[in-house]
Amino acid sequence: EVQLVESGGGLVKPGGSLRLSCAASGFTFSSYSMNWVRQAPGKGLEWVSSISSSSSYIYYADSVKGRFTISRDNAKNSLYLQMNSLRAEDTAVYYCAREVGSGGTGGFDYWGQGTLVTVSS
Amino acid sequence: DIQLTQSPSFLSASVGDRVTITCRASQGISSYLAWYQQKPGKAPKLLIYAASTLQSGVPSRFSGSGSGTEFTLTISSLQPEDFATYYCQQLNSYPFTFGPGTKVDIK
């Protein structure tokens, strides 16, 4: 069974940092591109970042570029999101999601349960 | 960046109704479009990918169509478990933008 389990969320002050993790199981993690998607309270979905299977290709939303860093450790079946210089507008539930199909043609077929990040003083 | 719009933003429907949601892209995205269903407090669920391919395990009352800039998600006969918010997403180019969502509520 495919499982994605996020952790690392919590309350952080503006300007602070947080590192999210996503533990993957039930599939060959190293064969898939992975993504982070967030959802602010009561709002829609926002794609945050993508990393290819071998970390060769990395992309970010403009809203987080220069502040967030996506990475992965295929030996540990884990995905990460290092979030620096956090702002109130980064407050959201953060989901990791598996991308299926070449070039994302299959969409995001498995999602974690999400981890809440709250940026507030 | 490619922008997605969805219409309507909200719709009220009854069990058994046929429901259609439209997603429009600001530029052509071929068939690189996915549809998701999200219920409160839950992660999104993939329904349709490549504009018209039904994800495994998704009931056949869901269907998708379109290419280029205009796409539709149709629920042929709305069931109680289908009341949720629906999002489209383009995967033609980064950033992989989502539409603003359509909330389907009970009439």
XYZ file of N, CA and C in Angstrom:
684
model
N 0.843 -1.201 0.000
C 0.000 0.000 0.000
C 0.880 1.254 0.000
N 0.592 2.137 -0.911
C 1.334 3.393 -0.981
C 0.959 4.275 0.215
N 1.971 4.784 0.893
C 1.742 5.710 2.009
C 2.727 6.858 1.941
N 2.208 8.038 2.219
C 3.023 9.240 2.348
C 2.647 9.875 3.680
N 3.636 10.080 4.536
C 3.368 10.608 5.868
C 4.252 11.826 6.109
N 3.593 12.993 6.214
C 4.317 14.235 6.466
C 4.531 14.435 7.959
N 5.583 15.168 8.277
C 5.855 15.562 9.664
C 6.675 16.839 9.650
N 6.786 17.456 10.830
C 7.632 18.629 10.955
C 6.901 19.952 11.027
N 5.589 19.924 10.864
C 4.841 21.169 10.954
C 4.775 21.682 12.381
N 4.292 22.902 12.513
C 4.162 23.480 13.852
C 4.048 24.983 13.791
N 4.162 25.600 14.966
C 4.072 27.048 15.090
C 5.471 27.642 15.044
N 5.648 28.643 14.199
C 6.952 29.298 14.065
C 6.723 30.796 13.915
N 7.652 31.585 14.403
C 7.546 33.041 14.305
C 7.938 33.521 12.914
N 7.396 34.658 12.505
C 7.815 35.228 11.214
C 9.323 35.384 11.151
N 9.880 35.009 10.004
C 11.321 35.035 9.841
C 12.008 33.750 10.242
N 11.281 32.860 10.867
C 11.847 31.608 11.334
C 11.945 30.552 10.246
N 12.407 29.380 10.648
C 12.615 28.271 9.717
C 11.944 27.014 10.227
N 11.668 26.136 9.285
C 11.052 24.850 9.605
C 11.443 23.880 8.508
N 11.594 22.609 8.863
C 11.895 21.583 7.870
C 10.804 20.528 7.899
N 10.125 20.368 6.795
C 9.105 19.342 6.672
C 9.718 18.077 6.078
N 9.189 16.939 6.508
C 9.608 15.654 5.964
C 8.394 14.890 5.468
N 8.617 14.036 4.514
C 7.566 13.164 3.989
C 8.177 11.773 3.836
N 7.694 10.841 4.626
C 8.189 9.470 4.562
C 7.315 8.656 3.625
N 7.947 8.040 2.645
C 7.218 7.281 1.630
C 7.407 5.785 1.831
N 6.373 5.026 1.536
C 6.462 3.571 1.614
C 5.465 2.952 0.653
N 5.705 1.679 0.312
C 4.768 0.947 -0.527
C 4.992 1.092 -2.017
N 6.046 1.806 -2.406
C 6.370 1.941 -3.821
C 7.858 2.267 -3.956
N 8.348 2.188 -5.180
C 9.761 2.468 -5.434
C 9.947 3.978 -5.508
N 10.255 4.556 -4.360
C 10.315 6.018 -4.211
C 11.251 6.644 -5.248
N 12.362 6.012 -5.508
C 13.386 6.588 -6.378
C 12.955 6.669 -7.843
N 11.799 6.135 -8.169
C 11.325 6.157 -9.553
C 10.352 7.283 -9.852
N 9.997 8.052 -8.845
C 8.939 9.044 -9.017
C 9.389 10.455 -8.681
N 8.904 11.420 -9.475
C 8.996 12.816 -9.075
C 8.028 13.034 -7.920
N 8.387 13.976 -7.067
C 7.573 14.272 -5.892
C 7.320 15.772 -5.802
N 6.246 16.114 -5.129
C 5.823 17.509 -5.055
C 5.380 17.883 -3.646
N 5.428 19.169 -3.372
C 4.785 19.756 -2.196
C 3.678 20.683 -2.695
N 2.521 20.555 -2.074
C 1.360 21.383 -2.369
C 0.843 21.910 -1.031
N 0.430 23.159 -0.981
C -0.075 23.705 0.279
C -1.474 24.261 0.113
N -2.129 24.411 1.254
C -3.493 24.928 1.275
C -3.659 25.795 2.511
N -3.765 27.092 2.291
C -4.013 28.012 3.401
C -5.416 27.760 3.959
N -5.632 28.086 5.213
C -6.937 27.818 5.837
C -8.094 28.414 5.045
N -9.029 27.567 4.658
C -10.205 28.017 3.926
C -9.961 28.399 2.480
N -8.770 28.145 1.975
C -8.402 28.539 0.610
C -8.185 27.326 -0.288
N -7.812 27.609 -1.531
C -7.595 26.546 -2.504
C -6.192 25.960 -2.433
N -5.918 25.073 -3.369
C -4.634 24.394 -3.432
C -3.607 25.247 -4.163
N -2.376 25.230 -3.667
C -1.275 25.945 -4.313
C -0.090 25.006 -4.454
N 0.340 24.744 -5.675
C 1.542 23.959 -5.901
C 2.747 24.769 -5.405
N 3.660 24.090 -4.690
C 4.803 24.769 -4.075
C 6.114 24.422 -4.777
N 6.367 23.120 -4.957
C 7.672 22.717 -5.472
C 7.633 21.295 -5.984
N 8.549 21.007 -6.907
C 8.647 19.680 -7.505
C 10.104 19.272 -7.600
N 10.371 17.989 -7.418
C 11.718 17.452 -7.567
C 11.639 16.148 -8.353
N 12.501 16.008 -9.334
C 12.494 14.797 -10.156
C 13.067 13.617 -9.365
N 12.954 12.450 -9.940
C 13.308 11.212 -9.241
C 14.761 11.194 -8.771
N 15.653 11.757 -9.580
C 17.079 11.738 -9.225
C 17.576 13.094 -8.749
N 16.635 13.990 -8.483
C 16.938 15.364 -8.013
C 17.573 16.232 -9.094
N 17.532 15.778 -10.336
C 18.158 16.552 -11.411
C 17.371 17.815 -11.755
N 16.063 17.747 -11.589
C 15.206 18.875 -11.948
C 14.398 19.303 -10.723
N 14.476 20.574 -10.430
C 13.785 21.145 -9.271
C 13.086 22.427 -9.713
N 11.855 22.593 -9.266
C 11.072 23.769 -9.616
C 10.370 24.317 -8.376
N 10.154 25.631 -8.376
C 9.478 26.281 -7.257
C 8.429 27.255 -7.765
N 7.405 27.453 -6.960
C 6.483 28.554 -7.181
C 7.219 29.861 -6.893
N 6.849 30.913 -7.595
C 7.484 32.213 -7.373
C 7.337 32.665 -5.919
N 6.227 32.289 -5.296
C 5.930 32.741 -3.940
C 6.910 32.201 -2.901
N 7.654 31.138 -3.234
C 8.569 30.542 -2.259
C 10.012 30.497 -2.766
N 10.224 30.877 -4.011
C 11.554 30.798 -4.604
C 12.536 31.639 -3.806
N 13.686 31.046 -3.494
C 14.706 31.750 -2.727
C 14.549 31.587 -1.233
N 13.416 31.064 -0.783
C 13.185 30.864 0.649
C 13.037 29.389 0.999
N 12.452 28.619 0.107
C 12.213 27.196 0.347
C 13.173 26.368 -0.502
N 13.561 25.204 0.035
C 14.421 24.275 -0.696
C 13.845 22.867 -0.592
N 13.580 22.278 -1.727
C 13.094 20.898 -1.765
C 14.294 19.971 -1.950
N 14.227 18.808 -1.318
C 15.282 17.818 -1.487
C 14.694 16.442 -1.217
N 15.469 15.423 -1.511
C 15.024 14.062 -1.265
C 16.223 13.184 -0.966
N 15.950 12.097 -0.264
C 16.972 11.089 0.028
C 16.365 9.749 -0.389
N 16.740 9.281 -1.557
C 16.137 8.048 -2.079
C 16.528 6.830 -1.242
N 17.650 6.885 -0.593
C 18.060 5.761 0.266
C 17.161 5.665 1.497
N 16.609 6.797 1.900
C 15.735 6.829 3.078
C 14.259 6.943 2.706
N 13.965 6.915 1.399
C 12.570 7.052 0.937
C 11.903 8.285 1.538
N 12.612 9.381 1.502
C 12.117 10.589 2.154
C 12.244 11.824 1.278
N 11.253 12.684 1.421
C 11.184 13.979 0.752
C 11.222 15.062 1.815
N 11.851 16.183 1.507
C 11.984 17.254 2.481
C 11.613 18.601 1.866
N 11.233 19.524 2.754
C 11.049 20.916 2.362
C 11.627 21.785 3.470
N 12.741 22.421 3.168
C 13.346 23.368 4.107
C 12.730 24.734 3.836
N 12.109 25.291 4.863
C 11.404 26.566 4.717
C 12.096 27.611 5.583
N 12.655 28.631 4.964
C 13.325 29.720 5.670
C 12.576 31.031 5.459
N 12.910 32.005 6.260
C 12.301 33.341 6.149
C 10.783 33.251 6.048
N 10.203 32.498 6.939
C 8.765 32.245 6.866
C 7.949 33.504 7.123
N 6.829 33.581 6.419
C 5.922 34.728 6.506
C 4.546 34.242 6.929
N 3.725 35.163 7.371
C 2.372 34.804 7.787
C 1.619 34.125 6.638
N 1.870 34.570 5.431
C 1.163 34.008 4.273
C 1.623 32.600 3.903
N 2.634 32.077 4.591
C 3.042 30.680 4.397
C 2.226 29.732 5.279
N 1.396 30.289 6.138
C 0.539 29.464 6.992
C -0.384 28.609 6.124
N -0.301 27.302 6.296
C -1.062 26.392 5.445
C -0.858 24.956 5.910
N -1.705 24.087 5.402
C -1.443 22.662 5.476
C -0.562 22.319 4.272
N 0.539 21.625 4.527
C 1.467 21.247 3.471
C 1.324 19.745 3.200
N 1.074 19.426 1.941
C 0.934 18.044 1.509
C 2.122 17.650 0.637
N 2.600 16.427 0.804
C 3.492 15.875 -0.215
C 2.633 14.999 -1.124
N 3.027 14.937 -2.386
C 2.224 14.219 -3.367
C 3.121 13.572 -4.403
N 2.762 12.360 -4.789
C 3.509 11.634 -5.814
C 3.014 12.024 -7.190
N 3.919 12.259 -8.079
C 3.596 12.620 -9.458
C 3.738 11.377 -10.315
N 2.733 11.104 -11.115
C 2.752 9.880 -11.903
C 2.760 10.219 -13.384
N 3.388 9.387 -14.169
C 3.461 9.625 -15.598
C 4.626 10.534 -15.939
N 5.138 10.413 -17.142
C 6.264 11.248 -17.540
C 5.806 12.694 -17.674
N 6.577 13.587 -17.121
C 6.238 14.999 -17.196
C 4.955 15.359 -16.502
N 4.559 14.548 -15.546
C 3.365 14.858 -14.770
C 2.070 14.584 -15.495
N 2.103 13.864 -16.578
C 0.894 13.642 -17.365
C -0.186 12.897 -16.602
N 0.219 12.169 -15.579
C -0.752 11.404 -14.817
C -1.279 12.116 -13.592
N -0.812 13.311 -13.350
C -1.277 14.031 -12.173
C -0.594 13.559 -10.908
N -1.180 13.928 -9.784
C -0.662 13.559 -8.465
C -1.585 12.487 -7.894
N -1.119 11.244 -7.913
C -2.043 10.152 -7.604
C -2.100 9.749 -6.135
N -1.081 10.050 -5.369
C -1.112 9.770 -3.935
C -0.668 11.008 -3.173
N -1.370 11.276 -2.079
C -1.109 12.436 -1.247
C -0.953 11.991 0.206
N -0.157 12.728 0.958
C -0.109 12.499 2.390
C -1.307 13.139 3.072
N -1.348 13.018 4.387
C -2.467 13.567 5.162
C -2.290 15.055 5.448
N -1.089 15.560 5.216
C -0.822 16.973 5.416
C -0.252 17.279 6.791
N 0.541 18.340 6.862
C 1.066 18.826 8.136
C 0.870 20.332 8.169
N 0.375 20.833 9.294
C 0.017 22.244 9.410
C 1.217 23.072 9.843
N 1.467 24.116 9.089
C 2.487 25.099 9.431
C 1.784 26.411 9.743
N 2.034 26.942 10.925
C 1.435 28.211 11.334
C 2.554 29.196 11.608
N 2.527 30.311 10.894
C 3.539 31.357 11.077
C 2.867 32.535 11.764
N 3.237 32.744 13.004
C 2.596 33.789 13.806
C 3.496 34.171 14.966
N 3.420 35.431 15.343
C 4.197 35.901 16.487
C 3.416 35.740 17.786
N 3.132 32.430 -16.483
C 2.477 31.308 -15.826
C 1.091 31.091 -16.429
N 0.663 29.857 -16.443
C -0.659 29.518 -16.958
C -1.688 29.670 -15.848
N -2.718 30.434 -16.114
C -3.795 30.647 -15.143
C -4.970 29.747 -15.499
N -5.617 29.227 -14.478
C -6.810 28.406 -14.653
C -7.993 29.084 -13.986
N -9.111 29.092 -14.678
C -10.356 29.560 -14.076
C -11.352 28.405 -14.087
N -12.210 28.373 -13.103
C -13.245 27.355 -13.016
C -14.596 28.013 -12.906
N -15.587 27.390 -13.529
C -16.960 27.867 -13.393
C -17.919 26.686 -13.320
N -18.941 26.798 -12.451
C -19.109 27.906 -11.513
C -18.173 27.761 -10.320
N -18.162 28.744 -9.450
C -17.384 28.655 -8.210
C -18.109 27.805 -7.194
N -19.421 27.847 -7.299
C -20.271 27.128 -6.358
C -21.493 26.627 -7.110
N -21.909 25.430 -6.815
C -23.160 24.970 -7.378
C -23.906 24.114 -6.372
N -25.197 24.293 -6.405
C -26.082 23.554 -5.521
C -26.855 22.553 -6.372
N -26.796 21.297 -6.016
C -27.418 20.263 -6.831
C -28.031 19.182 -5.953
N -28.879 18.378 -6.569
C -29.556 17.297 -5.863
C -28.976 15.948 -6.255
N -29.163 14.968 -5.389
C -28.753 13.606 -5.709
C -29.441 13.175 -7.009
N -28.660 12.600 -7.911
C -29.187 12.179 -9.193
C -28.994 13.184 -10.315
N -28.652 14.414 -9.975
C -28.444 15.445 -10.995
C -27.186 15.163 -11.806
N -27.195 15.657 -13.038
C -25.993 15.680 -13.867
C -25.314 17.019 -13.633
N -24.025 16.963 -13.332
C -23.287 18.165 -12.964
C -22.092 18.328 -13.902
N -21.890 19.544 -14.373
C -20.746 19.840 -15.243
C -19.980 21.030 -14.704
N -18.680 20.863 -14.591
C -17.773 21.927 -14.130
C -16.794 22.214 -15.262
N -16.560 23.490 -15.501
C -15.672 23.889 -16.595
C -14.380 24.481 -16.049
N -13.288 24.159 -16.695
C -11.967 24.702 -16.360
C -11.369 25.284 -17.634
N -10.952 26.526 -17.573
C -10.358 27.189 -18.736
C -8.938 27.621 -18.426
N -8.044 27.358 -19.371
C -6.639 27.726 -19.216
C -6.335 28.990 -20.002
N -5.404 29.791 -19.493
C -5.062 31.065 -20.149
C -4.278 30.873 -21.437
N -3.741 29.689 -21.633
C -3.103 29.331 -22.897
C -3.223 27.824 -23.081
N -2.962 27.354 -24.286
C -3.154 25.952 -24.586
C -2.269 25.032 -23.748
N -2.876 23.977 -23.219
C -2.135 23.020 -22.403
C -2.318 21.588 -22.919
N -2.665 21.479 -24.194
C -2.898 20.151 -24.778
C -3.885 19.402 -23.897
N -3.516 18.208 -23.450
C -4.391 17.442 -22.561
C -3.791 17.268 -21.170
N -2.873 18.168 -20.816
C -2.170 18.049 -19.541
C -3.000 18.652 -18.405
N -4.139 18.023 -18.146
C -5.037 18.526 -17.115
C -5.521 17.380 -16.249
N -5.559 17.644 -14.954
C -6.068 16.678 -13.990
C -7.201 17.311 -13.181
N -8.073 16.455 -12.678
C -9.176 16.877 -11.811
C -9.052 16.148 -10.471
N -9.312 16.889 -9.391
C -9.245 16.347 -8.042
C -10.534 16.655 -7.304
N -10.846 15.769 -6.362
C -11.955 15.970 -5.434
C -11.362 16.122 -4.043
N -11.848 17.108 -3.297
C -11.389 17.271 -1.924
C -12.565 17.455 -0.990
N -12.569 16.668 0.074
C -13.568 16.812 1.128
C -12.930 17.501 2.323
N -13.743 18.163 3.157
C -13.186 18.941 4.280
C -12.260 18.119 5.171
N -11.084 18.672 5.435
C -10.127 18.036 6.315
C -9.375 16.875 5.699
N -9.573 16.638 4.424
C -8.927 15.504 3.753
C -8.012 15.985 2.636
N -7.082 15.119 2.249
C -6.222 15.410 1.113
C -7.020 15.285 -0.183
N -6.613 15.994 -1.215
C -7.260 15.834 -2.516
C -7.113 14.410 -3.032
N -8.078 14.036 -3.871
C -8.091 12.709 -4.488
C -8.114 12.888 -6.003
N -7.203 12.212 -6.688
C -7.150 12.303 -8.146
C -8.328 11.559 -8.768
N -9.070 12.257 -9.636
C -10.208 11.652 -10.320
C -9.900 11.339 -11.778
N -9.352 12.331 -12.465
C -9.144 12.289 -13.909
C -7.743 12.821 -14.203
N -7.025 12.186 -15.113
C -5.755 12.731 -15.571
C -5.716 12.705 -17.092
N -4.763 13.425 -17.640
C -4.684 13.568 -19.103
C -6.039 13.971 -19.684
N -6.716 14.826 -18.985
C -7.991 15.446 -19.387
C -9.190 14.505 -19.374
N -8.976 13.231 -19.723
C -10.149 12.361 -19.893
C -9.949 10.939 -19.397
N -8.810 10.644 -18.799
C -8.537 9.283 -18.326
C -8.956 9.132 -16.867
N -9.833 8.166 -16.634
C -10.347 7.953 -15.290
C -9.290 7.245 -14.440
N -8.974 7.813 -13.297
C -8.023 7.187 -12.378
C -8.607 5.869 -11.867
N -7.757 4.898 -11.684
C -8.174 3.592 -11.192
C -8.966 3.718 -9.886
N -10.089 3.024 -9.841
C -10.901 3.026 -8.629
C -11.938 4.123 -8.549
N -11.895 5.065 -9.475
C -12.864 6.170 -9.463
C -14.132 5.723 -10.201
N -15.299 5.981 -9.627
C -16.546 5.534 -10.266
C -16.727 6.094 -11.670
N -17.359 5.309 -12.519
C -17.513 5.688 -13.929
C -18.490 6.828 -14.149
N -19.193 7.255 -13.110
C -20.079 8.424 -13.270
C -19.262 9.717 -13.456
N -17.972 9.661 -13.137
C -17.081 10.796 -13.376
C -16.469 10.665 -14.774
N -16.456 11.761 -15.503
C -15.801 11.769 -16.796
C -15.218 13.149 -17.062
N -14.186 13.172 -17.886
C -13.542 14.425 -18.241
C -13.402 14.526 -19.750
N -13.390 15.755 -20.236
C -13.208 15.967 -21.668
C -12.524 17.306 -21.893
N -12.112 17.496 -23.138
C -11.515 18.765 -23.518
C -10.051 18.645 -23.884
N -9.550 19.692 -24.506
C -8.130 19.824 -24.816
C -7.872 21.274 -25.193
N -6.621 21.654 -25.151
C -6.289 23.038 -25.486
C -6.507 23.966 -24.309
N -7.611 24.693 -24.332
C -7.860 25.650 -23.262
C -9.168 25.426 -22.506
N -10.019 24.537 -22.976
C -11.306 24.342 -22.307
C -11.544 22.876 -21.978
N -11.904 22.656 -20.716
C -12.047 21.301 -20.194
C -13.305 21.224 -19.336
N -13.877 20.018 -19.263
C -15.038 19.831 -18.414
C -14.905 18.557 -17.596
N -15.429 18.627 -16.392
C -15.606 17.464 -15.526
C -17.114 17.271 -15.400
N -17.572 16.066 -15.677
C -18.993 15.765 -15.590
C -19.225 14.637 -14.606
N -20.211 14.832 -13.756
C -20.689 13.764 -12.878
C -22.078 13.420 -13.405
N -22.242 12.202 -13.886
C -23.468 11.878 -14.627
C -24.694 11.779 -13.723
N -24.499 11.303 -12.513
C -25.606 11.182 -11.566
C -25.031 11.380 -10.168
N -25.226 12.567 -9.639
C -24.583 12.970 -8.386
C -25.011 12.060 -7.235
N -24.041 11.585 -6.494
C -24.294 10.738 -5.330
C -23.975 11.504 -4.051
N -24.528 11.071 -2.913
C -24.291 11.804 -1.653
C -22.814 11.992 -1.335
N -21.981 11.024 -1.689
C -20.557 11.117 -1.380
C -19.799 12.053 -2.320
N -20.480 12.593 -3.320
C -19.818 13.479 -4.290
C -19.851 14.950 -3.871
N -20.539 15.253 -2.791
C -20.564 16.649 -2.346
C -19.207 16.983 -1.764
N -18.513 17.899 -2.452
C -17.108 18.178 -2.179
C -16.692 19.381 -3.010
N -15.405 19.720 -2.917
C -14.833 20.764 -3.766
C -13.968 20.102 -4.824
N -14.081 20.590 -6.043
C -13.363 20.015 -7.177
C -12.371 21.036 -7.731
N -11.157 20.566 -7.998
C -10.093 21.424 -8.524
C -9.552 20.838 -9.827
N -9.262 21.709 -10.784
C -8.488 21.290 -11.939
C -7.040 21.726 -11.724
N -6.121 21.083 -12.416
C -4.693 21.396 -12.319
C -4.071 21.192 -13.692
N -3.257 22.149 -14.101
C -2.540 21.978 -15.367
C -1.131 21.470 -15.092
N -0.704 20.510 -15.907
C 0.629 19.929 -15.778
C 1.403 20.082 -17.091
N 1.028 21.099 -17.848
C 1.717 21.348 -19.118
C 3.093 21.988 -18.898
N 3.155 22.889 -17.918
C 4.405 23.582 -17.650
C 4.414 24.076 -16.214
N 5.637 24.255 -15.673
C 5.751 24.773 -14.324
C 5.516 26.288 -14.330
N 4.886 26.802 -13.285
C 4.331 26.120 -12.105
C 3.045 25.361 -12.405
N 2.893 24.216 -11.799
C 1.713 23.367 -11.993
C 0.507 23.977 -11.275
N -0.110 24.939 -11.869
C -1.183 25.685 -11.218
C -2.464 24.889 -11.072
N -3.190 25.226 -10.004
C -4.519 24.694 -9.748
C -5.557 25.771 -10.051
N -6.736 25.326 -10.420
C -7.856 26.236 -10.497
C -8.337 26.609 -9.109
N -9.208 27.617 -8.988
C -9.663 28.100 -7.686
C -10.652 27.182 -6.992
N -11.178 26.196 -7.688
C -12.090 25.244 -7.064
C -13.549 25.516 -7.353
N -14.332 24.451 -7.336
C -15.785 24.522 -7.445
C -16.380 23.698 -6.314
N -17.155 24.351 -5.477
C -17.777 23.641 -4.360
C -19.144 23.150 -4.784
N -19.372 21.868 -4.629
C -20.657 21.254 -4.968
C -21.378 20.960 -3.661
N -22.514 21.597 -3.504
C -23.264 21.506 -2.260
C -24.629 20.880 -2.488
N -25.244 20.494 -1.419
C -26.551 19.844 -1.505
C -27.652 20.891 -1.623
N -28.530 20.693 -2.606
C -29.666 21.610 -2.751
C -30.729 21.273 -1.712
